[in-house]
Amino acid sequence: MEQDFYSILKEIHKDKIRDEYWQEHNINNRAKQEYAKFCIWCRAFKNADFSEQNFKLYQKQEHTHFDFWLKKRIAELFYGYEFEFDYNTMKWKSHKKSH
């Protein structure tokens, strides 16, 4: 019985490690964390103006190195952009969602 208890605890521990790894690498979670840091920066330096222009300035001044996928997800979640891949040009195209 005791061995079963420890086996269950080991599995619970493995599940927790997997969940933490997923949270750390999940694009939605990463986008929300980075946007939260940007919001703090805006409150400190830009009078709480969370504009796209300030987001670009934040990236430059703070030397962030967001990859395309993270920038794309932030644009989708917080600035209302939609993206689609154009197979004719082999490039991503974006536009603001119409309300």
CSV table of C-alpha atoms in Angstrom, one decimal:
chain,number,residue,atom,x,y,z
A,1,MET,CA,0.0,0.0,0.0
A,2,GLU,CA,2.8,2.4,0.9
A,3,GLN,CA,4.5,1.8,-2.4
A,4,ASP,CA,1.3,2.6,-4.3
A,5,PHE,CA,1.1,5.9,-2.4
A,6,TYR,CA,4.6,6.9,-3.5
A,7,SER,CA,3.9,5.8,-7.1
A,8,ILE,CA,0.8,8.1,-7.1
A,9,LEU,CA,2.9,11.0,-5.7
A,10,LYS,CA,5.6,10.5,-8.3
A,11,GLU,CA,2.9,10.6,-11.1
A,12,ILE,CA,1.4,13.7,-9.5
A,13,HIS,CA,4.9,15.3,-9.5
A,14,LYS,CA,5.5,14.4,-13.1
A,15,ASP,CA,2.1,15.9,-14.1
A,16,LYS,CA,3.0,19.1,-12.2
A,17,ILE,CA,6.3,19.4,-14.0
A,18,ARG,CA,4.7,18.8,-17.4
A,19,ASP,CA,2.0,21.5,-16.6
A,20,GLU,CA,4.6,24.0,-15.6
A,21,TYR,CA,6.6,23.3,-18.7
A,22,TRP,CA,3.5,23.8,-20.8
A,23,GLN,CA,2.6,27.0,-19.1
A,24,GLU,CA,6.1,28.4,-19.6
A,25,HIS,CA,6.1,27.5,-23.3
A,26,ASN,CA,2.4,28.1,-24.2
A,27,ILE,CA,2.2,31.0,-26.7
A,28,ASN,CA,-0.9,32.5,-25.2
A,29,ASN,CA,0.6,32.5,-21.7
A,30,ARG,CA,3.9,33.9,-23.0
A,31,ALA,CA,2.0,36.7,-24.8
A,32,LYS,CA,0.0,37.6,-21.7
A,33,GLN,CA,3.1,37.7,-19.6
A,34,GLU,CA,5.0,39.9,-22.0
A,35,TYR,CA,2.1,42.2,-22.5
A,36,ALA,CA,1.8,42.6,-18.7
A,37,LYS,CA,5.4,43.7,-18.6
A,38,PHE,CA,4.7,46.1,-21.4
A,39,CYS,CA,1.7,47.5,-19.4
A,40,ILE,CA,4.0,48.1,-16.4
A,41,TRP,CA,6.5,49.9,-18.6
A,42,CYS,CA,3.7,52.0,-20.0
A,43,ARG,CA,2.4,53.0,-16.6
A,44,ALA,CA,5.9,54.0,-15.6
A,45,PHE,CA,7.1,55.8,-18.7
A,46,LYS,CA,4.2,56.5,-21.1
A,47,ASN,CA,1.3,57.7,-19.0
A,48,ALA,CA,-0.5,54.3,-19.4
A,49,ASP,CA,-0.8,54.7,-23.2
A,50,PHE,CA,-0.8,51.0,-24.3
A,51,SER,CA,-0.7,51.9,-28.0
A,52,GLU,CA,0.9,49.9,-30.8
A,53,GLN,CA,3.5,52.7,-31.2
A,54,ASN,CA,4.5,52.4,-27.6
A,55,PHE,CA,4.7,48.6,-27.9
A,56,LYS,CA,7.2,49.0,-30.7
A,57,LEU,CA,9.1,51.6,-28.6
A,58,TYR,CA,9.1,49.3,-25.6
A,59,GLN,CA,10.6,46.5,-27.7
A,60,LYS,CA,13.3,48.8,-28.9
A,61,GLN,CA,14.2,50.5,-25.6
A,62,GLU,CA,14.0,47.3,-23.5
A,63,HIS,CA,15.9,45.2,-26.1
A,64,THR,CA,13.2,42.5,-26.2
A,65,HIS,CA,13.8,39.9,-28.8
A,66,PHE,CA,10.3,38.6,-29.5
A,67,ASP,CA,10.1,36.1,-32.3
A,68,PHE,CA,7.5,36.5,-35.0
A,69,TRP,CA,5.0,34.1,-33.4
A,70,LEU,CA,5.0,36.0,-30.1
A,71,LYS,CA,4.6,39.4,-31.8
A,72,LYS,CA,1.8,37.9,-33.9
A,73,ARG,CA,-0.1,36.5,-30.9
A,74,ILE,CA,0.2,39.8,-29.0
A,75,ALA,CA,-1.2,41.6,-32.0
A,76,GLU,CA,-4.1,39.2,-32.2
A,77,LEU,CA,-4.9,39.2,-28.5
A,78,PHE,CA,-4.4,42.9,-27.6
A,79,TYR,CA,-4.6,44.9,-30.8
A,80,GLY,CA,-7.3,43.2,-32.8
A,81,TYR,CA,-5.3,41.9,-35.7
A,82,GLU,CA,-6.1,38.9,-37.8
A,83,PHE,CA,-3.4,37.1,-39.8
A,84,GLU,CA,-3.6,34.9,-42.8
A,85,PHE,CA,-0.8,33.3,-44.8
A,86,ASP,CA,-0.8,34.2,-48.5
A,87,TYR,CA,0.5,31.1,-50.4
A,88,ASN,CA,1.0,33.2,-53.6
A,89,THR,CA,3.5,35.5,-52.0
A,90,MET,CA,4.5,33.0,-49.2
A,91,LYS,CA,4.1,35.8,-46.6
A,92,TRP,CA,1.8,36.5,-43.7
A,93,LYS,CA,-0.7,39.3,-44.2
A,94,SER,CA,-2.4,41.1,-41.4
A,95,HIS,CA,-5.4,43.4,-41.0
A,96,LYS,CA,-7.4,44.8,-38.2
A,97,LYS,CA,-10.6,43.0,-37.4
A,98,SER,CA,-13.7,44.9,-38.3
A,99,HIS,CA,-15.9,45.4,-35.3
